[in-house]
Short mmCIF file of C-alpha atoms and ligand atoms in Angstrom, two decimals:
data_model
loop_
_atom_site.label_atom_id
_atom_site.label_comp_id
_atom_site.label_asym_id
_atom_site.label_seq_id
_atom_site.Cartn_x
_atom_site.Cartn_y
_atom_site.Cartn_z
CA MET A 1150 15.21 -44.66 -7.76
CA LEU A 1151 15.52 -40.98 -6.04
CA GLU A 1152 13.03 -39.54 -8.34
CA ARG A 1153 10.27 -42.95 -8.21
CA ILE A 1154 10.84 -41.99 -4.11
CA LYS A 1155 10.24 -38.44 -5.15
CA THR A 1156 7.16 -39.77 -7.05
CA ASN A 1157 5.89 -41.83 -4.62
CA LEU A 1158 7.14 -39.39 -1.29
CA ARG A 1159 4.69 -35.89 -3.29
CA ASN A 1160 1.68 -39.16 -4.20
CA LEU A 1161 1.32 -39.83 -0.22
CA ARG A 1162 1.52 -36.08 -0.57
CA CYS A 1163 4.06 -35.69 1.80
CA TYR A 1164 5.42 -32.67 -0.60
CA HIS A 1165 8.26 -31.57 2.23
CA SER A 1166 9.55 -34.27 2.25
CA ALA A 1167 9.15 -34.77 -1.46
CA ASN A 1168 11.45 -31.16 -1.46
CA GLU A 1169 13.75 -31.72 1.11
CA LEU A 1170 15.12 -36.01 0.30
CA GLU A 1171 18.18 -34.98 -1.55
CA ALA A 1172 19.22 -32.89 1.73
CA VAL A 1173 18.67 -35.19 3.80
CA VAL A 1174 19.78 -37.66 2.31
CA GLU A 1175 23.04 -36.34 2.27
CA LYS A 1176 22.85 -35.53 6.42
CA ALA A 1177 22.18 -38.71 6.66
CA LYS A 1178 24.79 -39.95 4.65
CA SER A 1179 27.26 -37.69 6.46
CA ASN A 1180 26.38 -38.33 10.22
CA ASP A 1181 26.28 -41.71 8.82
CA PHE A 1182 22.64 -42.84 10.37
CA SER A 1183 20.85 -46.06 10.62
CA TYR A 1184 17.94 -46.67 8.51
CA LEU A 1185 15.68 -45.21 11.55
CA ASP A 1186 17.77 -42.67 12.44
CA PHE A 1187 17.00 -41.82 8.24
CA ILE A 1188 13.83 -42.40 8.41
CA ASP A 1189 12.47 -40.82 12.05
CA ASP A 1190 14.43 -37.81 10.28
CA LEU A 1191 12.37 -37.56 7.44
CA LEU A 1192 8.50 -37.63 9.19
CA GLN A 1193 9.98 -35.82 11.38
CA TYR A 1194 10.95 -33.23 8.98
CA GLU A 1195 7.30 -33.39 7.04
CA ILE A 1196 5.58 -33.39 10.26
CA SER A 1197 7.50 -30.01 12.37
CA ASN A 1198 7.05 -28.26 8.40
CA ARG A 1199 3.42 -29.26 7.76
CA ASN A 1200 3.03 -27.65 11.90
CA LYS A 1201 4.26 -25.20 10.95
CA ASN A 1202 2.42 -23.66 7.42
CA ARG A 1203 -1.01 -25.36 9.47
CA ILE A 1204 0.16 -22.61 12.81
CA LYS A 1205 0.66 -19.41 9.99
CA ARG A 1206 -2.30 -21.13 7.94
CA TYR A 1207 -4.76 -20.98 11.29
CA GLN A 1208 -2.73 -17.15 11.94
CA LYS A 1209 -4.26 -15.33 8.92
CA GLN A 1210 -7.86 -17.98 9.56
CA ALA A 1211 -8.32 -16.21 13.20
CA CYS A 1212 -7.77 -12.49 11.77
CA PHE A 1213 -6.62 -11.01 14.34
CA PRO A 1214 -6.56 -7.25 14.06
CA SER A 1215 -2.86 -7.16 15.58
CA LEU A 1216 -0.78 -9.47 17.38
CA LYS A 1217 -0.16 -8.61 20.65
CA THR A 1218 1.61 -11.24 22.99
CA ILE A 1219 1.66 -11.91 27.24
CA ASP A 1220 5.55 -11.42 26.63
CA GLU A 1221 4.36 -7.61 26.36
CA PHE A 1222 1.73 -6.76 28.70
CA ASP A 1223 2.63 -4.97 31.92
CA PHE A 1224 1.16 -6.25 34.76
CA ARG A 1225 2.26 -3.89 37.12
CA PHE A 1226 0.21 -1.75 35.11
CA GLN A 1227 -3.21 -4.60 35.75
CA THR A 1228 -3.53 -5.84 38.70
CA SER A 1229 -6.45 -7.33 38.26
CA ILE A 1230 -4.65 -9.99 37.25
CA ASN A 1231 -1.69 -12.24 37.58
CA LYS A 1232 0.91 -13.95 35.36
CA ARG A 1233 0.04 -16.92 36.87
CA GLU A 1234 -2.98 -16.72 36.92
CA ILE A 1235 -2.50 -16.09 32.51
CA ASN A 1236 0.11 -18.63 32.22
CA GLU A 1237 -2.37 -20.89 33.23
CA TRP A 1238 -4.64 -20.26 31.37
CA LEU A 1239 -2.02 -20.27 27.78
CA THR A 1240 -2.19 -24.08 29.56
CA PHE A 1241 -5.18 -24.55 27.09
CA THR A 1242 -7.65 -27.25 29.24
CA TRP A 1243 -10.15 -24.39 29.26
CA ILE A 1244 -10.69 -25.04 25.04
CA ASP A 1245 -9.85 -28.58 26.20
CA GLN A 1246 -13.03 -28.04 28.10
CA ARG A 1247 -14.90 -26.13 26.48
CA MET A 1248 -14.85 -23.06 29.15
CA ASN A 1249 -15.37 -19.67 28.58
CA LYS A 1250 -13.81 -16.22 29.30
CA ILE A 1251 -14.97 -13.02 29.65
CA LEU A 1252 -13.38 -9.43 30.43
CA MET A 1253 -15.12 -7.20 31.78
CA GLY A 1254 -14.24 -3.46 33.07
CA PRO A 1255 -13.39 0.37 31.05
CA PRO A 1256 -12.04 1.16 28.16
CA GLY A 1257 -8.12 0.44 27.88
CA VAL A 1258 -7.06 -1.36 30.45
CA GLY A 1259 -5.94 -4.37 28.37
CA LYS A 1260 -9.27 -6.90 27.98
CA THR A 1261 -8.43 -6.81 23.64
CA HIS A 1262 -4.68 -7.00 24.04
CA LEU A 1263 -5.75 -9.75 26.78
CA THR A 1264 -7.72 -12.00 24.07
CA LEU A 1265 -5.61 -11.09 21.36
CA ALA A 1266 -2.65 -12.00 23.18
CA THR A 1267 -4.51 -15.71 24.05
CA GLY A 1268 -5.74 -15.99 20.30
CA LEU A 1269 -2.54 -16.34 19.35
CA SER A 1270 -0.74 -18.33 22.10
CA ALA A 1271 -4.30 -20.96 21.47
CA VAL A 1272 -3.17 -20.46 17.43
CA HIS A 1273 0.33 -21.33 18.25
CA ASN A 1274 -0.35 -24.41 20.02
CA GLY A 1275 -2.17 -26.55 17.25
CA TYR A 1276 -6.27 -24.42 18.32
CA LYS A 1277 -8.46 -22.48 15.26
CA VAL A 1278 -9.37 -20.06 16.57
CA ILE A 1279 -10.97 -16.58 15.18
CA PHE A 1280 -11.19 -13.25 16.15
CA TYR A 1281 -14.53 -10.92 16.13
CA THR A 1282 -15.51 -7.94 16.88
CA MET A 1283 -19.25 -8.13 18.30
CA GLN A 1284 -20.39 -5.01 15.86
CA ASN A 1285 -18.34 -7.84 12.60
CA LEU A 1286 -19.94 -10.65 14.20
CA MET A 1287 -23.00 -9.08 13.67
CA GLU A 1288 -23.17 -8.18 10.88
CA GLU A 1289 -21.72 -11.23 8.51
CA MET A 1290 -24.64 -13.47 11.17
CA ILE A 1291 -27.58 -10.92 9.95
CA ILE A 1292 -25.72 -11.20 5.72
CA ALA A 1293 -26.64 -14.21 6.36
CA GLU A 1294 -29.27 -14.19 7.97
CA THR A 1295 -30.62 -12.59 5.07
CA GLU A 1296 -28.68 -14.93 2.53
CA LYS A 1297 -30.43 -17.77 4.39
CA LYS A 1298 -27.38 -19.41 4.61
CA PHE A 1299 -27.44 -18.70 9.06
CA GLU A 1300 -27.55 -22.69 9.44
CA GLN A 1301 -24.66 -22.58 7.50
CA TYR A 1302 -22.69 -19.83 8.27
CA LEU A 1303 -23.07 -21.15 12.42
CA LYS A 1304 -21.84 -24.55 11.17
CA LYS A 1305 -18.22 -22.64 9.42
CA MET A 1306 -17.70 -21.29 13.27
CA LEU A 1307 -18.08 -24.31 15.06
CA LYS A 1308 -15.81 -25.75 12.89
CA ASN A 1309 -12.62 -23.35 16.02
CA ASP A 1310 -12.19 -24.97 19.30
CA LEU A 1311 -12.40 -20.77 20.23
CA ILE A 1312 -14.92 -17.79 19.72
CA ILE A 1313 -13.16 -14.17 20.47
CA ILE A 1314 -16.33 -11.68 20.46
CA ASP A 1315 -14.74 -8.61 21.29
CA GLU A 1316 -16.88 -5.59 22.16
CA LEU A 1317 -19.85 -6.61 23.57
CA GLY A 1318 -21.55 -4.27 24.52
CA TYR A 1319 -19.74 -1.23 22.23
CA LEU A 1320 -22.76 -0.68 19.74
CA PRO A 1321 -26.17 -1.02 20.94
CA LEU A 1322 -28.29 -3.90 19.09
CA GLN A 1323 -31.81 -4.00 17.41
CA PRO A 1324 -33.17 -6.38 19.69
CA VAL A 1325 -34.36 -9.14 16.83
CA TYR A 1326 -30.88 -10.18 16.62
CA GLY A 1327 -29.80 -10.92 19.94
CA ASN A 1328 -31.53 -14.33 18.77
CA LEU A 1329 -29.45 -14.69 16.07
CA PHE A 1330 -26.07 -14.16 18.45
CA PHE A 1331 -28.43 -17.13 21.40
CA GLN A 1332 -28.78 -19.12 18.87
CA LEU A 1333 -24.95 -18.76 18.24
CA VAL A 1334 -23.53 -19.60 22.36
CA ASN A 1335 -26.68 -21.86 22.74
CA GLN A 1336 -24.42 -23.91 20.19
CA CYS A 1337 -20.97 -23.87 21.27
CA TYR A 1338 -22.71 -24.61 25.12
CA GLU A 1339 -20.54 -27.30 26.14
CA TYR A 1340 -18.93 -27.68 22.94
CA ARG A 1341 -16.67 -24.58 21.85
CA SER A 1342 -14.66 -22.39 23.61
CA ILE A 1343 -16.63 -18.19 23.49
CA MET A 1344 -14.12 -16.01 24.91
CA ILE A 1345 -15.55 -12.23 25.80
CA THR A 1346 -14.61 -8.78 26.53
CA SER A 1347 -17.67 -6.07 27.61
CA ASN A 1348 -16.91 -2.65 28.76
CA LYS A 1349 -21.58 -3.56 30.57
CA LEU A 1350 -21.75 -5.45 33.77
CA PHE A 1351 -23.07 -8.85 33.29
CA ASN A 1352 -26.51 -6.66 35.03
CA GLU A 1353 -26.73 -4.38 31.71
CA TRP A 1354 -27.36 -7.23 29.26
CA GLY A 1355 -30.44 -6.74 29.14
CA THR A 1356 -30.23 -2.88 28.39
CA PHE A 1357 -27.79 -4.11 25.71
CA PHE A 1358 -29.86 -6.64 23.47
CA GLY A 1359 -32.49 -5.08 24.53
CA ASN A 1360 -34.81 -8.16 25.94
CA GLN A 1361 -34.56 -9.95 29.16
CA THR A 1362 -35.39 -13.08 28.56
CA ILE A 1363 -32.94 -13.46 25.89
CA ALA A 1364 -30.61 -12.13 27.43
CA ALA A 1365 -30.86 -14.37 30.30
CA ALA A 1366 -31.04 -17.30 28.81
CA ILE A 1367 -27.14 -15.88 27.19
CA LEU A 1368 -25.76 -15.68 30.18
CA ASP A 1369 -27.86 -19.16 30.99
CA ARG A 1370 -25.47 -20.37 28.96
CA LEU A 1371 -22.10 -18.87 28.59
CA LEU A 1372 -22.06 -18.73 32.36
CA HIS A 1373 -22.55 -22.64 33.07
CA HIS A 1374 -18.92 -23.86 32.00
CA SER A 1375 -17.11 -20.16 32.68
CA GLU A 1376 -14.54 -17.46 34.32
CA SER A 1377 -15.00 -13.80 34.05
CA ILE A 1378 -13.30 -11.44 34.89
CA ILE A 1379 -13.47 -7.54 35.87
CA LEU A 1380 -10.25 -6.05 34.82
CA ASN A 1381 -9.86 -1.96 36.61
CA GLY A 1382 -8.31 0.94 36.85
CA ASP A 1383 -6.65 3.12 34.46
CA SER A 1384 -6.40 3.49 30.37
CA TYR A 1385 -3.27 1.89 29.76
CA ARG A 1386 -4.01 3.83 26.23
CA LEU A 1387 -4.24 7.31 28.29
CA LYS A 1388 -1.40 6.53 30.52
CA ASN A 1389 1.28 8.79 29.07
CA VAL A 1390 -1.34 11.45 28.49
CA ASN A 1391 -1.99 11.28 32.42
CA SER A 1392 1.32 11.64 33.44
CA ASN A 1393 2.17 14.50 31.59
CA LEU A 1394 -0.95 17.02 32.31
P1 ADP B 348 -9.28 -2.64 25.63
O1 ADP B 348 -9.68 -4.20 25.42
O2 ADP B 348 -9.41 -3.42 27.20
O3 ADP B 348 -10.51 -0.91 26.12
P2 ADP B 348 -6.69 -2.95 25.14
O4 ADP B 348 -6.49 -3.76 25.02
O5 ADP B 348 -6.93 -2.36 23.20
O6 ADP B 348 -7.82 -2.28 25.67
O7 ADP B 348 -5.27 -1.74 25.59
C1 ADP B 348 -5.08 -0.63 24.35
C2 ADP B 348 -4.20 -0.32 23.98
O8 ADP B 348 -3.33 -0.27 25.58
C3 ADP B 348 -3.28 -1.13 24.04
O9 ADP B 348 -2.35 -1.25 22.68
C4 ADP B 348 -2.77 -2.30 24.52
O10 ADP B 348 -1.42 -3.54 24.08
C5 ADP B 348 -2.48 -1.76 25.61
N1 ADP B 348 -2.04 -1.71 26.45
C6 ADP B 348 -3.52 -1.83 27.54
N2 ADP B 348 -3.25 -2.79 28.98
C7 ADP B 348 -1.75 -3.11 28.58
C8 ADP B 348 -0.70 -3.63 29.55
N3 ADP B 348 -1.20 -3.89 31.31
N4 ADP B 348 0.11 -3.98 29.78
C9 ADP B 348 1.69 -3.17 27.56
N5 ADP B 348 0.53 -2.58 27.71
C10 ADP B 348 -1.02 -2.67 27.64
MG1 MG B 349 -10.82 -3.03 23.27
#
């Protein structure tokens, strides 16, 4: 009987329950579970393990270069934003509403840290996230375009709830490629969320994209439903260097 139930559970793709059936049955016996308690316990076991695996999978797929958390972020050092505002982000209503976030500021002020921490928390809340540097993203898009697979590439990207693009503006973009970026932003408009970090203010994006018209079209879509934050202050990387000088 036990083996038949296990086979049936596997046929229903309930692998966690199948693998741990004996243990769950034993627990039910020793706790005098009712029939309903037992079914409830088995289903909870299956669902919580599936969720754990899904989070592990999403975290791997997100390609975070490192794992950062908000708890590690020192809001006394970075005062352009406070913990209350960040806690509001971490409810992720802005992702549900397909809104964007743009973080601007000089190097070392915590832009990448905040996006990584937001991304990781989003994954733990069940959202699909992908992390790119602008340079990596453009390289992938150019390859996809050259191989005539750009449509497919966009489709794959749009499976994510949140696309993080770090370091827009550091390396100049050849004007001919601005159009590829525009297509991504245009497809995400009111459909997926984008989070961008940049060392450039919006009025410099024209120069970065080498084309004012494309930059204006990109900003038009990005900014329609978005929040922009300017982070100021000293570089956290140089914190100890400065105090040692
Ligand atoms: P940016 O992307 O703005 O150049 P980063 O987010 O990469 O800066 O920050 C540089 C380093 O300093 C990272 O290791 C990051 O974790 C750390 N850091 C930056 N700001 C803070 C902060 N306010 N509290 C704690 N660590 C910080
Ligand atoms: Mg950075």
